[in-house]
Amino acid sequence: MPIFKCHARIVYAMAKKVKVSSHSSGNVVKKGVSKPKEETYEFVPTEFDEKTYIRNDIIGTKVTLIFSLVALIAGFGAGALSTLTGSAVWGFVLVVVVLAGMTQFLKLLGFDTTKVKASSMLGNYIISVFLMLCVWTLMINPPFV
């Protein structure tokens, strides 16, 4: 098929405002192409209480800070107990008691732990364990013994 005949069909199709298919198919010009219907979608945002969200986020941040501070203190205590008694058992007991009493300690300080996400609380516990172990390990090694 000569090139000028193909271009002539495209120009004809553009003048008639019909859809032109590719060169390889048998039908070059399609008449009566209907326009697709436009779907109308309206975004409706859900209600969002920004003050409650920020308040809960601040509570979660304070709880994380308290967990970290208590973990530091417990790590120093576990290291001191291990060094003074010569056994790591008492340091381990201290770490377990501190972890078991953290939610009661937070309630004693006036924090509502139900407003903190469960995944955040789990993360706080995991971070506390590792922070206690790190400080404890530093305290039972030569510079601090």
GROMACS .gro file of N, CA and C in nm, residues 1-143:
model
  429
    1MET      N    1   0.085  -0.117   0.000
    1MET     CA    2   0.000   0.000   0.000
    1MET      C    3   0.090   0.124   0.000
    2PRO      N    4   0.075   0.209  -0.097
    2PRO     CA    5   0.157   0.331  -0.101
    2PRO      C    6   0.128   0.420   0.019
    3ILE      N    7   0.228   0.494   0.059
    3ILE     CA    8   0.218   0.578   0.177
    3ILE      C    9   0.115   0.689   0.158
    4PHE      N   10   0.108   0.749   0.038
    4PHE     CA   11   0.017   0.862   0.018
    4PHE      C   12  -0.128   0.820   0.030
    5LYS      N   13  -0.165   0.696  -0.003
    5LYS     CA   14  -0.303   0.651   0.013
    5LYS      C   15  -0.337   0.639   0.161
    6CYS      N   16  -0.242   0.592   0.242
    6CYS     CA   17  -0.265   0.579   0.386
    6CYS      C   18  -0.285   0.717   0.449
    7HIS      N   19  -0.204   0.814   0.409
    7HIS     CA   20  -0.217   0.948   0.464
    7HIS      C   21  -0.348   1.013   0.419
    8ALA      N   22  -0.391   0.982   0.299
    8ALA     CA   23  -0.516   1.037   0.250
    8ALA      C   24  -0.633   0.985   0.334
    9ARG      N   25  -0.629   0.859   0.374
    9ARG     CA   26  -0.736   0.803   0.458
    9ARG      C   27  -0.735   0.866   0.596
   10ILE      N   28  -0.617   0.893   0.651
   10ILE     CA   29  -0.609   0.957   0.782
   10ILE      C   30  -0.664   1.098   0.776
   11VAL      N   31  -0.629   1.174   0.670
   11VAL     CA   32  -0.680   1.310   0.654
   11VAL      C   33  -0.832   1.306   0.638
   12TYR      N   34  -0.883   1.210   0.562
   12TYR     CA   35  -1.027   1.195   0.544
   12TYR      C   36  -1.094   1.164   0.679
   13ALA      N   37  -1.031   1.078   0.759
   13ALA     CA   38  -1.087   1.041   0.888
   13ALA      C   39  -1.086   1.159   0.983
   14MET      N   40  -0.982   1.240   0.976
   14MET     CA   41  -0.976   1.357   1.064
   14MET      C   42  -1.082   1.459   1.025
   15ALA      N   43  -1.108   1.472   0.897
   15ALA     CA   44  -1.211   1.565   0.852
   15ALA      C   45  -1.349   1.517   0.893
   16LYS      N   46  -1.374   1.388   0.894
   16LYS     CA   47  -1.504   1.331   0.930
   16LYS      C   48  -1.515   1.304   1.080
   17LYS      N   49  -1.404   1.317   1.153
   17LYS     CA   50  -1.399   1.293   1.297
   17LYS      C   51  -1.441   1.150   1.331
   18VAL      N   52  -1.379   1.057   1.265
   18VAL     CA   53  -1.400   0.916   1.295
   18VAL      C   54  -1.267   0.856   1.338
   19LYS      N   55  -1.271   0.743   1.405
   19LYS     CA   56  -1.152   0.679   1.457
   19LYS      C   57  -1.079   0.602   1.347
   20VAL      N   58  -0.946   0.615   1.346
   20VAL     CA   59  -0.862   0.545   1.249
   20VAL      C   60  -0.788   0.435   1.323
   21SER      N   61  -0.794   0.315   1.268
   21SER     CA   62  -0.722   0.205   1.331
   21SER      C   63  -0.582   0.197   1.274
   22SER      N   64  -0.504   0.101   1.319
   22SER     CA   65  -0.365   0.088   1.275
   22SER      C   66  -0.358   0.047   1.128
   23HIS      N   67  -0.238   0.060   1.070
   23HIS     CA   68  -0.219   0.029   0.928
   23HIS      C   69  -0.228  -0.121   0.902
   24SER      N   70  -0.196  -0.203   1.000
   24SER     CA   71  -0.190  -0.347   0.974
   24SER      C   72  -0.328  -0.412   0.967
   25SER      N   73  -0.429  -0.352   1.026
   25SER     CA   74  -0.562  -0.415   1.021
   25SER      C   75  -0.630  -0.384   0.889
   26GLY      N   76  -0.727  -0.462   0.858
   26GLY     CA   77  -0.797  -0.445   0.731
   26GLY      C   78  -0.882  -0.320   0.728
   27ASN      N   79  -0.946  -0.283   0.837
   27ASN     CA   80  -1.031  -0.164   0.842
   27ASN      C   81  -0.946  -0.045   0.884
   28VAL      N   82  -0.935   0.050   0.795
   28VAL     CA   83  -0.856   0.168   0.825
   28VAL      C   84  -0.943   0.275   0.888
   29VAL      N   85  -1.065   0.289   0.843
   29VAL     CA   86  -1.154   0.392   0.894
   29VAL      C   87  -1.277   0.325   0.952
   30LYS      N   88  -1.311   0.363   1.077
   30LYS     CA   89  -1.432   0.312   1.141
   30LYS      C   90  -1.528   0.427   1.157
   31LYS      N   91  -1.649   0.407   1.112
   31LYS     CA   92  -1.750   0.512   1.122
   31LYS      C   93  -1.839   0.484   1.242
   32GLY      N   94  -1.895   0.590   1.298
   32GLY     CA   95  -1.992   0.576   1.406
   32GLY      C   96  -1.933   0.532   1.538
   33VAL      N   97  -1.816   0.582   1.571
   33VAL     CA   98  -1.754   0.547   1.698
   33VAL      C   99  -1.822   0.627   1.808
   34SER      N  100  -1.871   0.557   1.908
   34SER     CA  101  -1.939   0.627   2.017
   34SER      C  102  -1.837   0.669   2.122
   35LYS      N  103  -1.863   0.780   2.185
   35LYS     CA  104  -1.774   0.830   2.290
   35LYS      C  105  -1.803   0.755   2.419
   36PRO      N  106  -1.700   0.719   2.493
   36PRO     CA  107  -1.726   0.651   2.620
   36PRO      C  108  -1.789   0.747   2.720
   37LYS      N  109  -1.881   0.693   2.801
   37LYS     CA  110  -1.948   0.776   2.899
   37LYS      C  111  -1.851   0.812   3.011
   38GLU      N  112  -1.857   0.935   3.053
   38GLU     CA  113  -1.772   0.980   3.161
   38GLU      C  114  -1.836   0.941   3.294
   39GLU      N  115  -1.758   0.871   3.375
   39GLU     CA  116  -1.808   0.835   3.507
   39GLU      C  117  -1.785   0.952   3.601
   40THR      N  118  -1.886   0.985   3.674
   40THR     CA  119  -1.871   1.092   3.771
   40THR      C  120  -1.851   1.030   3.907
   41TYR      N  121  -1.741   1.069   3.969
   41TYR     CA  122  -1.708   1.018   4.103
   41TYR      C  123  -1.682   1.138   4.191
   42GLU      N  124  -1.748   1.141   4.301
   42GLU     CA  125  -1.731   1.252   4.395
   42GLU      C  126  -1.669   1.198   4.523
   43PHE      N  127  -1.555   1.253   4.561
   43PHE     CA  128  -1.486   1.209   4.682
   43PHE      C  129  -1.554   1.271   4.803
   44VAL      N  130  -1.592   1.184   4.896
   44VAL     CA  131  -1.654   1.230   5.020
   44VAL      C  132  -1.562   1.189   5.134
   45PRO      N  133  -1.492   1.284   5.194
   45PRO     CA  134  -1.401   1.248   5.303
   45PRO      C  135  -1.478   1.205   5.428
   46THR      N  136  -1.419   1.110   5.500
   46THR     CA  137  -1.479   1.066   5.625
   46THR      C  138  -1.453   1.171   5.733
   47GLU      N  139  -1.530   1.164   5.838
   47GLU     CA  140  -1.510   1.260   5.946
   47GLU      C  141  -1.380   1.227   6.018
   48PHE      N  142  -1.304   1.330   6.048
   48PHE     CA  143  -1.174   1.313   6.111
   48PHE      C  144  -1.161   1.412   6.224
   49ASP      N  145  -1.142   1.360   6.345
   49ASP     CA  146  -1.128   1.446   6.462
   49ASP      C  147  -0.979   1.470   6.485
   50GLU      N  148  -0.934   1.583   6.440
   50GLU     CA  149  -0.791   1.614   6.444
   50GLU      C  150  -0.740   1.632   6.587
   51LYS      N  151  -0.820   1.692   6.673
   51LYS     CA  152  -0.776   1.715   6.811
   51LYS      C  153  -0.754   1.583   6.884
   52THR      N  154  -0.845   1.487   6.866
   52THR     CA  155  -0.830   1.357   6.931
   52THR      C  156  -0.708   1.284   6.877
   53TYR      N  157  -0.688   1.292   6.747
   53TYR     CA  158  -0.572   1.227   6.685
   53TYR      C  159  -0.442   1.283   6.741
   54ILE      N  160  -0.432   1.415   6.749
   54ILE     CA  161  -0.310   1.478   6.800
   54ILE      C  162  -0.292   1.446   6.948
   55ARG      N  163  -0.402   1.449   7.025
   55ARG     CA  164  -0.394   1.418   7.168
   55ARG      C  165  -0.344   1.275   7.190
   56ASN      N  166  -0.397   1.179   7.114
   56ASN     CA  167  -0.353   1.040   7.126
   56ASN      C  168  -0.208   1.023   7.082
   57ASP      N  169  -0.167   1.098   6.980
   57ASP     CA  170  -0.030   1.091   6.932
   57ASP      C  171   0.067   1.145   7.037
   58ILE      N  172   0.029   1.252   7.104
   58ILE     CA  173   0.113   1.309   7.210
   58ILE      C  174   0.124   1.211   7.327
   59ILE      N  175   0.012   1.147   7.362
   59ILE     CA  176   0.015   1.047   7.470
   59ILE      C  177   0.109   0.932   7.432
   60GLY      N  178   0.101   0.886   7.309
   60GLY     CA  179   0.189   0.778   7.263
   60GLY      C  180   0.336   0.817   7.269
   61THR      N  181   0.366   0.942   7.235
   61THR     CA  182   0.504   0.989   7.241
   61THR      C  183   0.554   0.997   7.385
   62LYS      N  184   0.469   1.044   7.475
   62LYS     CA  185   0.508   1.051   7.616
   62LYS      C  186   0.530   0.911   7.673
   63VAL      N  187   0.444   0.816   7.635
   63VAL     CA  188   0.459   0.679   7.682
   63VAL      C  189   0.591   0.619   7.633
   64THR      N  190   0.626   0.646   7.508
   64THR     CA  191   0.754   0.597   7.453
   64THR      C  192   0.872   0.657   7.529
   65LEU      N  193   0.863   0.786   7.562
   65LEU     CA  194   0.970   0.851   7.637
   65LEU      C  195   0.983   0.790   7.777
   66ILE      N  196   0.872   0.765   7.843
   66ILE     CA  197   0.876   0.706   7.977
   66ILE      C  198   0.932   0.564   7.970
   67PHE      N  199   0.890   0.487   7.870
   67PHE     CA  200   0.946   0.352   7.852
   67PHE      C  201   1.097   0.358   7.838
   68SER      N  202   1.146   0.452   7.759
   68SER     CA  203   1.290   0.462   7.736
   68SER      C  204   1.365   0.501   7.864
   69LEU      N  205   1.312   0.599   7.937
   69LEU     CA  206   1.378   0.641   8.060
   69LEU      C  207   1.380   0.530   8.165
   70VAL      N  208   1.269   0.461   8.180
   70VAL     CA  209   1.262   0.350   8.276
   70VAL      C  210   1.356   0.238   8.232
   71ALA      N  211   1.367   0.213   8.102
   71ALA     CA  212   1.457   0.109   8.053
   71ALA      C  213   1.603   0.146   8.082
   72LEU      N  214   1.639   0.273   8.068
   72LEU     CA  215   1.774   0.315   8.102
   72LEU      C  216   1.803   0.293   8.250
   73ILE      N  217   1.711   0.334   8.335
   73ILE     CA  218   1.729   0.319   8.480
   73ILE      C  219   1.735   0.171   8.518
   74ALA      N  220   1.648   0.090   8.459
   74ALA     CA  221   1.648  -0.054   8.488
   74ALA      C  222   1.776  -0.120   8.438
   75GLY      N  223   1.828  -0.075   8.325
   75GLY     CA  224   1.955  -0.128   8.275
   75GLY      C  225   2.070  -0.098   8.368
   76PHE      N  226   2.074   0.026   8.419
   76PHE     CA  227   2.177   0.061   8.517
   76PHE      C  228   2.160  -0.021   8.645
   77GLY      N  229   2.036  -0.037   8.688
   77GLY     CA  230   2.009  -0.118   8.807
   77GLY      C  231   2.048  -0.263   8.789
   78ALA      N  232   2.016  -0.320   8.674
   78ALA     CA  233   2.051  -0.460   8.647
   78ALA      C  234   2.202  -0.477   8.642
   79GLY      N  235   2.271  -0.381   8.584
   79GLY     CA  236   2.417  -0.387   8.580
   79GLY      C  237   2.476  -0.377   8.719
   80ALA      N  238   2.422  -0.287   8.802
   80ALA     CA  239   2.471  -0.272   8.939
   80ALA      C  240   2.445  -0.399   9.019
   81LEU      N  241   2.325  -0.456   9.006
   81LEU     CA  242   2.294  -0.579   9.079
   81LEU      C  243   2.383  -0.694   9.035
   82SER      N  244   2.406  -0.704   8.905
   82SER     CA  245   2.492  -0.812   8.854
   82SER      C  246   2.635  -0.795   8.904
   83THR      N  247   2.683  -0.672   8.909
   83THR     CA  248   2.819  -0.647   8.954
   83THR      C  249   2.833  -0.671   9.104
   84LEU      N  250   2.736  -0.622   9.181
   84LEU     CA  251   2.744  -0.635   9.327
   84LEU      C  252   2.725  -0.778   9.376
   85THR      N  253   2.634  -0.852   9.313
   85THR     CA  254   2.607  -0.988   9.359
   85THR      C  255   2.694  -1.092   9.288
   86GLY      N  256   2.751  -1.057   9.176
   86GLY     CA  257   2.833  -1.151   9.101
   86GLY      C  258   2.751  -1.250   9.021
   87SER      N  259   2.621  -1.228   9.011
   87SER     CA  260   2.533  -1.319   8.936
   87SER      C  261   2.439  -1.236   8.848
   88ALA      N  262   2.419  -1.282   8.727
   88ALA     CA  263   2.331  -1.211   8.634
   88ALA      C  264   2.184  -1.240   8.659
   89VAL      N  265   2.156  -1.335   8.748
   89VAL     CA  266   2.017  -1.374   8.774
   89VAL      C  267   1.938  -1.258   8.833
   90TRP      N  268   2.000  -1.184   8.926
   90TRP     CA  269   1.928  -1.074   8.990
   90TRP      C  270   1.902  -0.959   8.890
   91GLY      N  271   1.992  -0.937   8.800
   91GLY     CA  272   1.969  -0.837   8.695
   91GLY      C  273   1.855  -0.878   8.604
   92PHE      N  274   1.851  -1.006   8.571
   92PHE     CA  275   1.743  -1.058   8.487
   92PHE      C  276   1.608  -1.046   8.559
   93VAL      N  277   1.606  -1.076   8.688
   93VAL     CA  278   1.483  -1.063   8.767
   93VAL      C  279   1.435  -0.919   8.767
   94LEU      N  280   1.528  -0.824   8.783
   94LEU     CA  281   1.492  -0.683   8.781
   94LEU      C  282   1.432  -0.643   8.646
   95VAL      N  283   1.491  -0.689   8.538
   95VAL     CA  284   1.441  -0.657   8.403
   95VAL      C  285   1.300  -0.713   8.384
   96VAL      N  286   1.277  -0.836   8.427
   96VAL     CA  287   1.145  -0.897   8.411
   96VAL      C  288   1.041  -0.824   8.497
   97VAL      N  289   1.077  -0.787   8.619
   97VAL     CA  290   0.983  -0.716   8.707
   97VAL      C  291   0.948  -0.580   8.649
   98VAL      N  292   1.048  -0.510   8.596
   98VAL     CA  293   1.022  -0.378   8.537
   98VAL      C  294   0.931  -0.391   8.416
   99LEU      N  295   0.956  -0.488   8.330
   99LEU     CA  296   0.871  -0.505   8.212
   99LEU      C  297   0.728  -0.544   8.252
  100ALA      N  298   0.716  -0.628   8.354
  100ALA     CA  299   0.582  -0.672   8.395
  100ALA      C  300   0.503  -0.558   8.458
  101GLY      N  301   0.571  -0.464   8.521
  101GLY     CA  302   0.500  -0.357   8.589
  101GLY      C  303   0.488  -0.227   8.512
  102MET      N  304   0.527  -0.227   8.385
  102MET     CA  305   0.526  -0.100   8.310
  102MET      C  306   0.386  -0.043   8.289
  103THR      N  307   0.289  -0.125   8.254
  103THR     CA  308   0.155  -0.070   8.231
  103THR      C  309   0.094  -0.019   8.361
  104GLN      N  310   0.120  -0.088   8.472
  104GLN     CA  311   0.069  -0.039   8.600
  104GLN      C  312   0.140   0.090   8.640
  105PHE      N  313   0.269   0.100   8.608
  105PHE     CA  314   0.343   0.222   8.636
  105PHE      C  315   0.289   0.339   8.555
  106LEU      N  316   0.254   0.314   8.430
  106LEU     CA  317   0.197   0.419   8.346
  106LEU      C  318   0.061   0.462   8.398
  107LYS      N  319  -0.019   0.367   8.444
  107LYS     CA  320  -0.150   0.402   8.503
  107LYS      C  321  -0.131   0.482   8.630
  108LEU      N  322  -0.028   0.449   8.707
  108LEU     CA  323   0.002   0.522   8.830
  108LEU      C  324   0.040   0.667   8.798
  109LEU      N  325   0.108   0.686   8.686
  109LEU     CA  326   0.145   0.822   8.643
  109LEU      C  327   0.028   0.898   8.580
  110GLY      N  328  -0.082   0.828   8.553
  110GLY     CA  329  -0.200   0.895   8.499
  110GLY      C  330  -0.218   0.884   8.349
  111PHE      N  331  -0.149   0.792   8.285
  111PHE     CA  332  -0.163   0.774   8.140
  111PHE      C  333  -0.268   0.668   8.110
  112ASP      N  334  -0.353   0.697   8.013
  112ASP     CA  335  -0.453   0.600   7.969
  112ASP      C  336  -0.391   0.519   7.855
  113THR      N  337  -0.350   0.397   7.886
  113THR     CA  338  -0.281   0.316   7.786
  113THR      C  339  -0.375   0.260   7.680
  114THR      N  340  -0.505   0.273   7.699
  114THR     CA  341  -0.599   0.225   7.597
  114THR      C  342  -0.599   0.317   7.476
  115LYS      N  343  -0.552   0.440   7.491
  115LYS     CA  344  -0.547   0.533   7.378
  115LYS      C  345  -0.425   0.513   7.291
  116VAL      N  346  -0.330   0.430   7.338
  116VAL     CA  347  -0.209   0.401   7.261
  116VAL      C  348  -0.234   0.273   7.182
  117LYS      N  349  -0.195   0.272   7.056
  117LYS     CA  350  -0.215   0.154   6.972
  117LYS      C  351  -0.139   0.035   7.028
  118ALA      N  352  -0.195  -0.083   7.008
  118ALA     CA  353  -0.131  -0.205   7.058
  118ALA      C  354   0.005  -0.228   6.991
  119SER      N  355   0.015  -0.194   6.863
  119SER     CA  356   0.143  -0.212   6.793
  119SER      C  357   0.248  -0.117   6.850
  120SER      N  358   0.208   0.003   6.890
  120SER     CA  359   0.303   0.097   6.951
  120SER      C  360   0.348   0.046   7.087
  121MET      N  361   0.255  -0.010   7.163
  121MET     CA  362   0.293  -0.064   7.295
  121MET      C  363   0.389  -0.182   7.278
  122LEU      N  364   0.362  -0.268   7.182
  122LEU     CA  365   0.453  -0.380   7.156
  122LEU      C  366   0.591  -0.329   7.117
  123GLY      N  367   0.594  -0.228   7.033
  123GLY     CA  368   0.722  -0.168   6.995
  123GLY      C  369   0.793  -0.106   7.114
  124ASN      N  370   0.718  -0.044   7.204
  124ASN     CA  371   0.778   0.013   7.325
  124ASN      C  372   0.842  -0.095   7.411
  125TYR      N  373   0.771  -0.207   7.427
  125TYR     CA  374   0.827  -0.317   7.506
  125TYR      C  375   0.954  -0.374   7.442
  126ILE      N  376   0.951  -0.391   7.311
  126ILE     CA  377   1.069  -0.447   7.242
  126ILE      C  378   1.188  -0.352   7.253
  127ILE      N  379   1.164  -0.224   7.232
  127ILE     CA  380   1.272  -0.125   7.244
  127ILE      C  381   1.325  -0.121   7.387
  128SER      N  382   1.237  -0.134   7.484
  128SER     CA  383   1.280  -0.132   7.624
  128SER      C  384   1.369  -0.251   7.656
  129VAL      N  385   1.332  -0.367   7.607
  129VAL     CA  386   1.414  -0.487   7.633
  129VAL      C  387   1.554  -0.467   7.577
  130PHE      N  388   1.564  -0.422   7.454
  130PHE     CA  389   1.695  -0.405   7.393
  130PHE      C  390   1.775  -0.292   7.459
  131LEU      N  391   1.706  -0.185   7.499
  131LEU     CA  392   1.776  -0.076   7.566
  131LEU      C  393   1.828  -0.121   7.703
  132MET      N  394   1.746  -0.197   7.776
  132MET     CA  395   1.792  -0.251   7.905
  132MET      C  396   1.913  -0.342   7.886
  133LEU      N  397   1.904  -0.430   7.786
  133LEU     CA  398   2.016  -0.522   7.762
  133LEU      C  399   2.144  -0.449   7.722
  134CYS      N  400   2.129  -0.345   7.642
  134CYS     CA  401   2.248  -0.268   7.600
  134CYS      C  402   2.313  -0.199   7.719
  135VAL      N  403   2.234  -0.133   7.801
  135VAL     CA  404   2.289  -0.063   7.918
  135VAL      C  405   2.346  -0.163   8.017
  136TRP      N  406   2.276  -0.272   8.036
  136TRP     CA  407   2.323  -0.377   8.127
  136TRP      C  408   2.458  -0.433   8.080
  137THR      N  409   2.469  -0.458   7.949
  137THR     CA  410   2.594  -0.509   7.894
  137THR      C  411   2.708  -0.410   7.913
  138LEU      N  412   2.681  -0.283   7.894
  138LEU     CA  413   2.784  -0.181   7.916
  138LEU      C  414   2.825  -0.175   8.063
  139MET      N  415   2.729  -0.193   8.153
  139MET     CA  416   2.758  -0.180   8.295
  139MET      C  417   2.837  -0.299   8.351
  140ILE      N  418   2.831  -0.415   8.289
  140ILE     CA  419   2.903  -0.529   8.344
  140ILE      C  420   3.038  -0.552   8.275
  141ASN      N  421   3.079  -0.461   8.190
  141ASN     CA  422   3.208  -0.474   8.122
  141ASN      C  423   3.311  -0.378   8.180
  142PRO      N  424   3.440  -0.398   8.151
  142PRO     CA  425   3.551  -0.335   8.224
  142PRO      C  426   3.546  -0.186   8.253
  143PRO      N  427   3.509  -0.097   8.165
  143PRO     CA  428   3.518   0.043   8.209
  143PRO      C  429   3.430   0.076   8.329
   0.00000   0.00000   0.00000
